Amino acid sequence: METLIGREFEKKELEKCMSSGKKELIAIYGRRRVGKTFLIRSFFKDKFDFYTTGIIEGSFNDEIRAFSESLTEYGYKGERPTNWEAAFSALATLLHKKTRSVTRPLTVFIDELPCFDTRNSKFVRAFDHFWNSKGSWFENIKFFICGSATSWMIKNVINNKGGLHNRVTHEIHLKPFNLYQTELYFKHHKFQYSQLSILQIYMAIGGIPYYLDLLDKDLTVYDNIDKLFFGDDAALGKEYPRLFNSLYKSPEGYKNIINVLAKSKKGMTRLEISKKLQTPNNGHLGEMLDNLIYCDFIRQYNNGTKTNGGIYQITDFYLLFYFQFCTKRHTDIHFWRNMTGTSVINNWYGLAFERVCMYHIREIIQALRFDSIHTEYYSWRSKEADSSAQIDIIIDRADNNISVCEVKYSQTSYLLTKNEYQKILNRVETFRRETKTRKGLQTTLITTFGLKENEYAHISFRTVVLKDLFCKAE
């Protein structure tokens, strides 16, 4: 198999599980295409005592057949199971047989576990019964379960209120690559890209390994983006419906939320989303929002107040790009190359860079050398109806100061104008007035290549640059 890149933390967690000397039930979850299956298969080099995978959108018969065929492949000789109770009983029989010939831990991997839970299949009940009555009785078993339907994994396994309650011993939330990991990927695959070029690709597709694998190292950034989104049979131009249909059994409600949030740069409260969708602001809406957060599609930030007043915002870079450019059905197969340098593209770069910086808050805190003190961070927007004031990142520090971070994308050193200087002063003053904070407010500029020196550059108490975002956060 290919080399596993940039998953040092996850590999250490897996090594801990394998050397623990006790039975383990390990749940791996995360956004579709993020590399969960590749992580486990690469770590174990495809050497399992049992492995099977669910079928996306499969019927009960499809799923039970796939499971049964895997049992046969790994040495089961009994009758073909026709329900999940019988299937897990057969798995227990197979594992008992294997314990007679091996002294090492038994390693089991069930991939895309949520797919097996078709309507009225009673899969969860059967898995619950298997683990408590048979599976967990195997000494030193290492049982890995994985799923892209993250909300299903959270509800039915990790936060299960029944027999699986507190049975998961480790959980690994596999997240997209950050810029440091993405640069490792590009170097490993011999891309001759600068950090700015990597950033531009990252802002379009994020750190999703599957999407990165679609890139051609012999093409420029512009041509790669055109190929993936605007060319004939563009792979990522058709990804959006597939992505949601594979994750949610009733995807339309989720897509409606994403459609609404895609139109809001600042983000929206739950009440605002409810009004826009003309749907009740109830527990069902809250559950759908939580499910989108679990899948790393959106985030909720608290605006510096209590969580109940939280603001929701799209954070998935692919979704941001798709809704900005792909819903308009451009016919120019070289759209990105031909539009580069226009205000449409430059404005999008500015918004996407803000989201990149929020995703790399640990790297920013490290660059500012605040990692040795307690900090809390969030975004902030004014609550005044006639104000458009918004601050990209607030870092509230235990040293009685607050870093007010302004994010500015540029392909060269950023020149702060008098007009922008005045806007920053106004935003900081609005923040001070509305929050009534007595802490010191220190303005920090986060730019790609730093600030050009002029009479307004002094407003930045500290400056963070692009190479800081590529550093490995300790």
Coordinates of C-alpha atoms in Angstrom, one line a residue:
M1 CA 0.0 0.0 0.0
E2 CA 1.0 3.7 -0.3
T3 CA 2.9 5.4 2.5
L4 CA 0.7 6.8 5.3
I5 CA 1.5 10.5 5.4
G6 CA 0.9 13.0 8.2
R7 CA -1.0 10.9 10.7
E8 CA 1.6 10.8 13.5
F9 CA -0.9 11.4 16.4
E10 CA -3.3 8.8 15.1
K11 CA -0.5 6.2 14.6
K12 CA 0.6 6.7 18.2
E13 CA -3.0 6.2 19.4
L14 CA -3.2 3.0 17.4
E15 CA 0.1 1.8 18.8
K16 CA -1.2 2.4 22.4
C17 CA -4.3 0.4 21.7
M18 CA -2.2 -2.5 20.3
S19 CA 0.2 -2.6 23.2
S20 CA -2.4 -2.0 26.0
G21 CA -2.6 -5.7 26.9
K22 CA -6.4 -5.6 27.2
K23 CA -9.5 -5.8 25.0
E24 CA -10.2 -2.7 23.0
L25 CA -13.2 -1.4 21.0
I26 CA -11.9 1.5 18.9
A27 CA -14.2 3.8 17.0
I28 CA -12.8 5.8 14.1
Y29 CA -15.0 8.5 12.5
G30 CA -14.8 11.5 10.4
R31 CA -15.8 13.2 7.2
R32 CA -16.2 11.1 4.1
R33 CA -13.0 11.0 1.9
V34 CA -10.8 11.9 4.9
G35 CA -8.8 8.7 4.9
K36 CA -10.2 6.6 7.8
T37 CA -10.0 3.3 5.9
F38 CA -6.6 4.0 4.5
L39 CA -5.3 4.8 8.0
I40 CA -6.4 1.4 9.5
R41 CA -5.5 -0.7 6.4
S42 CA -2.1 1.0 6.1
F43 CA -1.3 0.7 9.8
F44 CA -2.1 -3.1 9.8
K45 CA -0.9 -3.6 6.2
D46 CA -4.2 -5.4 5.5
K47 CA -3.4 -8.2 8.0
F48 CA -6.7 -8.7 9.9
D49 CA -8.3 -11.8 11.5
F50 CA -11.6 -10.5 10.1
Y51 CA -12.3 -7.5 7.8
T52 CA -15.5 -6.5 6.1
T53 CA -17.0 -3.2 4.8
G54 CA -20.6 -2.0 4.4
I55 CA -22.0 -1.0 1.1
I56 CA -23.0 2.6 0.6
E57 CA -26.8 2.8 0.0
G58 CA -27.0 -1.1 0.1
S59 CA -30.1 -3.0 0.9
F60 CA -30.4 -5.4 3.8
N61 CA -29.7 -8.3 1.5
D62 CA -26.6 -6.5 0.0
E63 CA -25.2 -5.9 3.5
I64 CA -25.8 -9.3 5.0
R65 CA -24.3 -10.9 1.8
A66 CA -21.2 -8.7 2.0
F67 CA -20.7 -9.7 5.7
S68 CA -21.3 -13.4 4.9
E69 CA -18.8 -13.4 2.1
S70 CA -16.2 -11.9 4.4
L71 CA -16.8 -14.6 6.9
T72 CA -16.2 -17.2 4.3
E73 CA -13.1 -15.4 3.0
Y74 CA -11.6 -15.5 6.5
G75 CA -12.3 -19.2 7.1
Y76 CA -15.9 -19.6 8.4
K77 CA -17.3 -22.9 7.3
G78 CA -20.9 -22.8 8.8
E79 CA -24.2 -22.0 7.3
R80 CA -24.7 -18.6 5.6
P81 CA -26.4 -16.2 8.1
T82 CA -29.7 -14.6 7.2
N83 CA -29.9 -12.0 10.0
W84 CA -27.5 -10.0 12.1
E85 CA -27.8 -12.2 15.3
A86 CA -26.7 -15.2 13.2
A87 CA -24.0 -13.1 11.4
F88 CA -22.3 -12.0 14.7
S89 CA -22.7 -15.5 16.1
A90 CA -20.8 -16.8 13.1
L91 CA -18.1 -14.1 13.7
A92 CA -17.7 -15.3 17.3
T93 CA -17.3 -18.9 16.0
L94 CA -14.7 -17.8 13.5
L95 CA -12.7 -15.8 16.2
H96 CA -12.9 -18.7 18.6
K97 CA -11.3 -20.9 16.0
K98 CA -8.5 -18.4 15.4
T99 CA -7.7 -18.1 19.1
R100 CA -6.5 -21.8 19.0
S101 CA -3.7 -21.0 16.5
V102 CA -2.5 -17.5 17.5
T103 CA -1.1 -16.0 20.6
R104 CA -1.1 -12.3 19.4
P105 CA -4.2 -10.1 19.8
L106 CA -7.1 -10.8 17.5
T107 CA -7.5 -7.8 15.1
V108 CA -11.0 -7.2 13.7
F109 CA -11.9 -4.3 11.4
I110 CA -15.5 -3.5 10.3
D111 CA -15.5 -0.6 7.9
E112 CA -18.5 1.7 7.1
L113 CA -20.4 0.2 10.0
P114 CA -23.4 2.5 9.7
C115 CA -24.2 1.1 6.2
F116 CA -25.1 -2.3 7.8
D117 CA -27.9 -0.6 9.8
T118 CA -30.6 -0.7 7.2
R119 CA -34.2 -0.1 8.1
N120 CA -35.7 -2.7 10.5
S121 CA -32.5 -4.8 10.3
K122 CA -31.9 -4.7 14.1
F123 CA -28.2 -4.4 13.4
V124 CA -27.3 -2.2 16.5
R125 CA -29.1 -4.6 18.8
A126 CA -27.3 -7.6 17.3
F127 CA -23.9 -5.8 17.5
D128 CA -24.6 -4.7 21.1
H129 CA -25.5 -8.3 22.1
F130 CA -22.4 -9.7 20.3
W131 CA -20.0 -7.4 22.0
N132 CA -21.3 -7.9 25.5
S133 CA -22.0 -11.6 25.3
K134 CA -19.1 -12.8 23.1
G135 CA -16.8 -10.2 21.6
S136 CA -15.5 -8.6 24.7
W137 CA -14.9 -12.0 26.2
F138 CA -11.9 -12.6 23.9
E139 CA -8.7 -11.8 25.8
N140 CA -6.8 -8.9 24.2
I141 CA -9.1 -8.5 21.2
K142 CA -8.6 -5.3 19.2
F143 CA -12.0 -4.5 17.5
F144 CA -12.0 -1.5 15.1
I145 CA -15.2 0.0 13.8
C146 CA -15.2 2.9 11.3
G147 CA -17.8 5.0 9.6
S148 CA -18.2 8.2 7.5
A149 CA -21.8 8.7 8.8
T150 CA -20.3 10.4 11.8
S151 CA -23.6 11.3 13.4
W152 CA -24.6 7.6 13.3
M153 CA -21.3 6.6 15.0
I154 CA -21.8 9.2 17.7
K155 CA -25.4 8.4 18.4
N156 CA -25.4 4.6 18.1
V157 CA -21.9 3.7 19.4
I158 CA -20.0 6.4 21.2
N159 CA -23.0 7.9 23.0
N160 CA -25.1 4.8 23.0
K161 CA -27.5 4.7 26.0
G162 CA -28.0 0.9 25.9
G163 CA -25.7 -2.1 26.0
L164 CA -22.9 -0.3 24.2
H165 CA -22.8 2.5 26.8
N166 CA -19.2 3.2 27.8
R167 CA -18.0 0.2 25.8
V168 CA -15.8 2.2 23.4
T169 CA -12.3 2.3 24.8
H170 CA -10.8 4.7 22.3
E171 CA -12.3 7.1 19.7
I172 CA -10.3 8.7 16.9
H173 CA -11.9 11.6 15.2
L174 CA -9.9 11.8 11.9
K175 CA -9.8 15.3 10.7
P176 CA -8.7 16.8 7.4
F177 CA -5.0 17.6 6.9
N178 CA -3.8 20.9 8.1
L179 CA -1.3 22.9 6.0
Y180 CA 1.7 21.2 7.6
Q181 CA 0.4 17.8 6.7
T182 CA -0.7 18.9 3.3
E183 CA 2.8 20.2 2.5
L184 CA 4.2 16.8 3.6
Y185 CA 1.8 15.2 1.1
F186 CA 2.9 17.5 -1.7
K187 CA 6.6 16.9 -1.0
H188 CA 6.1 13.2 -0.8
H189 CA 4.4 13.2 -4.2
K190 CA 7.1 15.5 -5.8
F191 CA 4.9 18.5 -6.4
Q192 CA 7.0 21.6 -7.1
Y193 CA 4.6 24.0 -5.4
S194 CA 5.4 27.0 -3.2
Q195 CA 3.5 27.4 0.1
L196 CA 1.3 30.1 -1.5
S197 CA 0.4 27.6 -4.3
I198 CA -0.4 24.9 -1.7
L199 CA -2.5 27.4 0.2
Q200 CA -4.5 28.3 -3.0
I201 CA -5.2 24.6 -3.6
Y202 CA -6.0 24.1 0.1
M203 CA -8.6 26.9 0.0
A204 CA -10.4 25.1 -2.8
I205 CA -10.4 21.5 -1.6
G206 CA -9.1 21.5 2.0
G207 CA -6.9 18.9 3.5
I208 CA -9.0 15.9 2.2
P209 CA -6.6 13.2 1.1
Y210 CA -9.0 11.8 -1.5
Y211 CA -9.2 15.2 -3.2
L212 CA -5.5 15.7 -3.0
D213 CA -5.0 12.4 -4.8
L214 CA -6.9 13.8 -7.7
L215 CA -4.3 16.5 -8.3
D216 CA -1.8 16.2 -11.1
K217 CA 1.8 17.3 -10.2
D218 CA 2.5 18.3 -13.8
L219 CA -0.3 20.9 -13.8
T220 CA -0.3 24.4 -12.4
V221 CA -2.7 25.4 -9.5
Y222 CA -5.0 27.0 -12.0
D223 CA -5.1 24.0 -14.3
N224 CA -5.7 21.6 -11.5
I225 CA -8.6 23.6 -10.2
D226 CA -10.1 23.9 -13.6
K227 CA -9.7 20.1 -14.1
L228 CA -11.4 19.2 -10.8
F229 CA -14.2 21.7 -10.9
F230 CA -14.8 23.1 -14.4
G231 CA -13.4 20.6 -17.0
D232 CA -15.4 18.0 -18.8
D233 CA -16.6 15.4 -16.3
A234 CA -15.0 17.4 -13.5
A235 CA -14.6 15.0 -10.5
L236 CA -15.4 17.5 -7.8
G237 CA -18.1 19.3 -9.8
K238 CA -20.3 16.2 -9.1
E239 CA -19.1 15.5 -5.6
Y240 CA -21.6 17.5 -3.6
P241 CA -24.8 15.4 -4.0
R242 CA -22.8 12.2 -3.6
L243 CA -21.2 13.4 -0.5
F244 CA -24.5 14.1 1.4
N245 CA -26.4 11.2 0.0
S246 CA -23.8 8.8 1.3
L247 CA -23.7 10.3 4.8
Y248 CA -27.4 10.9 5.6
K249 CA -30.4 8.7 5.0
S250 CA -32.5 11.9 4.6
P251 CA -30.0 14.3 3.1
E252 CA -32.4 17.1 1.9
G253 CA -32.7 18.8 5.3
Y254 CA -28.9 18.9 5.7
K255 CA -28.4 20.3 2.2
N256 CA -31.0 23.0 2.9
I257 CA -29.0 24.1 5.9
I258 CA -25.8 24.2 3.9
N259 CA -27.5 26.1 1.1
V260 CA -28.6 28.8 3.6
L261 CA -25.2 29.0 5.4
A262 CA -23.4 29.2 2.0
K263 CA -25.0 32.6 1.4
S264 CA -23.9 34.0 4.7
K265 CA -20.3 35.1 5.1
K266 CA -20.7 36.1 8.8
G267 CA -22.6 32.9 9.7
M268 CA -26.1 32.6 11.2
T269 CA -27.7 31.8 14.6
R270 CA -30.0 28.8 14.9
L271 CA -32.9 31.2 15.0
E272 CA -31.8 32.9 11.8
I273 CA -31.4 29.5 10.1
S274 CA -34.9 28.5 11.3
K275 CA -36.5 31.6 10.0
K276 CA -34.7 31.4 6.6
L277 CA -35.7 27.7 6.2
Q278 CA -39.2 28.4 7.6
T279 CA -38.8 25.4 9.9
P280 CA -39.3 25.1 13.6
N281 CA -36.4 26.0 15.8
N282 CA -36.6 22.7 17.7
G283 CA -34.5 19.7 18.7
H284 CA -34.6 18.2 15.3
L285 CA -32.9 21.3 13.8
G286 CA -30.4 21.3 16.6
E287 CA -29.6 17.6 16.0
M288 CA -29.1 18.2 12.2
L289 CA -26.7 21.1 13.0
D290 CA -24.8 18.9 15.5
N291 CA -24.5 16.2 12.8
L292 CA -23.0 18.7 10.4
I293 CA -20.5 19.7 13.0
Y294 CA -19.6 16.1 13.7
C295 CA -18.8 15.7 10.0
D296 CA -16.6 18.8 10.0
F297 CA -18.8 20.6 7.5
I298 CA -19.7 23.5 9.8
R299 CA -18.6 25.0 13.1
Q300 CA -20.4 26.8 15.9
Y301 CA -18.7 29.7 17.6
N302 CA -20.0 31.4 20.7
N303 CA -19.4 35.1 19.8
G304 CA -17.7 35.5 23.2
T305 CA -20.9 34.7 25.1
K306 CA -22.8 31.6 26.1
T307 CA -23.1 28.7 23.7
N308 CA -26.9 29.1 23.3
G309 CA -26.3 32.2 21.3
G310 CA -23.9 30.4 19.0
I311 CA -23.3 31.3 15.3
Y312 CA -23.0 28.6 12.7
Q313 CA -20.7 28.9 9.8
I314 CA -19.4 26.6 7.0
T315 CA -15.8 25.5 7.5
D316 CA -15.4 22.8 4.9
F317 CA -13.3 24.3 2.1
Y318 CA -14.7 22.2 -0.6
L319 CA -18.3 23.3 0.2
L320 CA -17.3 26.9 0.3
F321 CA -15.7 26.7 -3.1
Y322 CA -18.5 24.6 -4.6
F323 CA -21.2 27.0 -3.5
Q324 CA -19.3 30.1 -4.6
F325 CA -18.4 28.9 -8.1
C326 CA -19.9 25.5 -9.1
T327 CA -23.7 26.1 -8.6
K328 CA -23.6 28.7 -11.4
R329 CA -22.8 26.1 -14.0
H330 CA -20.0 27.9 -15.8
T331 CA -19.4 26.6 -19.3
D332 CA -15.8 27.9 -19.5
I333 CA -13.6 24.8 -18.9
H334 CA -10.7 27.2 -18.1
F335 CA -12.8 29.4 -15.8
W336 CA -10.3 29.6 -12.9
R337 CA -7.3 30.4 -15.1
N338 CA -9.3 33.1 -17.0
M339 CA -10.9 34.7 -13.9
T340 CA -7.7 34.7 -11.8
G341 CA -6.9 38.3 -10.7
T342 CA -10.5 39.5 -10.9
S343 CA -12.3 40.9 -7.8
V344 CA -14.6 37.8 -7.8
I345 CA -11.6 35.5 -7.2
N346 CA -9.7 37.9 -4.9
N347 CA -12.7 38.4 -2.7
W348 CA -13.2 34.6 -2.4
Y349 CA -9.5 34.3 -1.5
G350 CA -10.0 36.7 1.3
L351 CA -13.0 34.8 2.8
A352 CA -11.3 31.4 2.4
F353 CA -8.1 32.6 4.0
E354 CA -10.1 33.7 7.1
R355 CA -11.4 30.1 7.4
V356 CA -7.9 28.7 6.9
C357 CA -6.6 30.9 9.8
M358 CA -9.4 29.8 12.1
Y359 CA -8.6 26.2 11.3
H360 CA -5.0 26.8 12.2
I361 CA -5.6 28.6 15.5
R362 CA -3.2 26.4 17.3
E363 CA -0.4 27.3 14.9
I364 CA -1.3 31.0 15.3
I365 CA -1.2 30.8 19.1
Q366 CA 2.1 29.1 18.9
A367 CA 3.6 31.7 16.5
L368 CA 2.4 34.4 18.9
R369 CA 4.1 32.5 21.8
F370 CA 0.9 32.3 23.8
D371 CA 1.0 28.5 24.0
S372 CA 2.4 28.7 27.5
I373 CA -0.5 30.6 28.9
H374 CA -4.3 29.9 29.0
T375 CA -6.2 31.2 26.0
E376 CA -9.7 31.1 24.7
Y377 CA -10.5 31.9 21.1
Y378 CA -13.6 32.7 19.1
S379 CA -14.9 34.9 16.2
W380 CA -17.0 37.9 17.0
R381 CA -19.7 39.9 15.2
S382 CA -21.5 43.0 16.4
K383 CA -25.0 42.6 17.7
E384 CA -26.0 46.1 16.7
A385 CA -28.5 46.0 13.9
D386 CA -26.8 48.9 12.1
S387 CA -23.3 47.6 12.4
S388 CA -21.4 45.3 10.1
A389 CA -18.4 45.0 12.5
Q390 CA -16.9 41.6 12.6
I391 CA -13.6 40.4 13.9
D392 CA -12.1 37.3 12.4
I393 CA -10.3 35.8 15.5
I394 CA -10.3 36.9 19.1
I395 CA -7.7 35.4 21.4
D396 CA -8.6 36.0 25.0
R397 CA -5.5 35.6 27.1
A398 CA -4.9 34.9 30.8
D399 CA -2.4 37.7 31.0
N400 CA -5.3 40.2 31.0
N401 CA -5.0 41.1 27.3
I402 CA -7.0 40.2 24.2
S403 CA -5.5 39.8 20.7
V404 CA -7.8 41.2 18.1
C405 CA -6.7 39.4 14.9
E406 CA -7.4 40.8 11.5
V407 CA -6.8 38.4 8.6
K408 CA -5.6 39.8 5.2
Y409 CA -4.9 37.6 2.2
S410 CA -2.4 39.0 -0.3
Q411 CA 0.0 37.5 -2.9
T412 CA 2.7 40.0 -1.8
S413 CA 3.4 42.0 1.4
Y414 CA 0.1 43.6 2.5
L415 CA -0.2 47.4 2.2
L416 CA -2.5 48.7 4.9
T417 CA -4.4 51.8 3.6
K418 CA -5.7 54.7 5.6
N419 CA -9.3 53.5 5.0
E420 CA -8.5 50.0 6.2
Y421 CA -6.6 51.3 9.2
Q422 CA -9.7 53.4 10.2
K423 CA -12.0 50.3 9.8
I424 CA -9.8 48.3 12.1
L425 CA -9.8 51.0 14.7
N426 CA -13.6 51.2 14.5
R427 CA -14.0 47.4 14.8
V428 CA -11.8 47.3 17.9
E429 CA -13.7 50.2 19.5
T430 CA -17.1 48.5 18.7
F431 CA -15.8 45.3 20.3
R432 CA -14.7 47.2 23.4
R433 CA -18.0 49.0 23.7
E434 CA -20.2 46.0 23.2
T435 CA -18.3 43.5 25.3
K436 CA -17.4 46.1 28.0
T437 CA -14.1 44.4 28.4
R438 CA -11.5 46.0 30.6
K439 CA -8.6 44.0 29.2
G440 CA -6.0 45.4 27.0
L441 CA -6.7 45.1 23.3
Q442 CA -3.8 44.3 21.0
T443 CA -4.3 44.2 17.3
T444 CA -2.6 41.4 15.4
L445 CA -2.4 41.1 11.6
I446 CA -2.4 37.7 10.0
T447 CA -1.2 38.0 6.4
T448 CA 0.5 35.8 3.9
F449 CA 3.8 37.8 3.6
G450 CA 3.7 40.4 6.3
L451 CA 3.0 44.1 6.3
K452 CA 4.7 46.8 4.1
E453 CA 6.1 49.5 6.3
N454 CA 4.1 52.7 6.2
E455 CA 2.5 55.1 8.7
Y456 CA -0.4 52.7 9.4
A457 CA 1.6 49.5 9.9
H458 CA 2.2 50.3 13.5
I459 CA -1.4 49.3 14.3
S460 CA -0.2 45.6 14.3
F461 CA 1.1 44.8 17.7
R462 CA 2.3 41.4 16.3
T463 CA 2.2 39.9 12.8
V464 CA 1.7 36.3 11.8
V465 CA 2.6 35.2 8.3
L466 CA 1.9 32.2 6.0
K467 CA 5.0 30.2 6.9
D468 CA 3.8 30.2 10.6
L469 CA 0.6 28.4 9.5
F470 CA 2.7 25.7 7.9
C471 CA 4.6 25.0 11.1
K472 CA 3.9 21.8 13.1
A473 CA 1.9 22.7 16.2
E474 CA 3.4 21.2 19.3

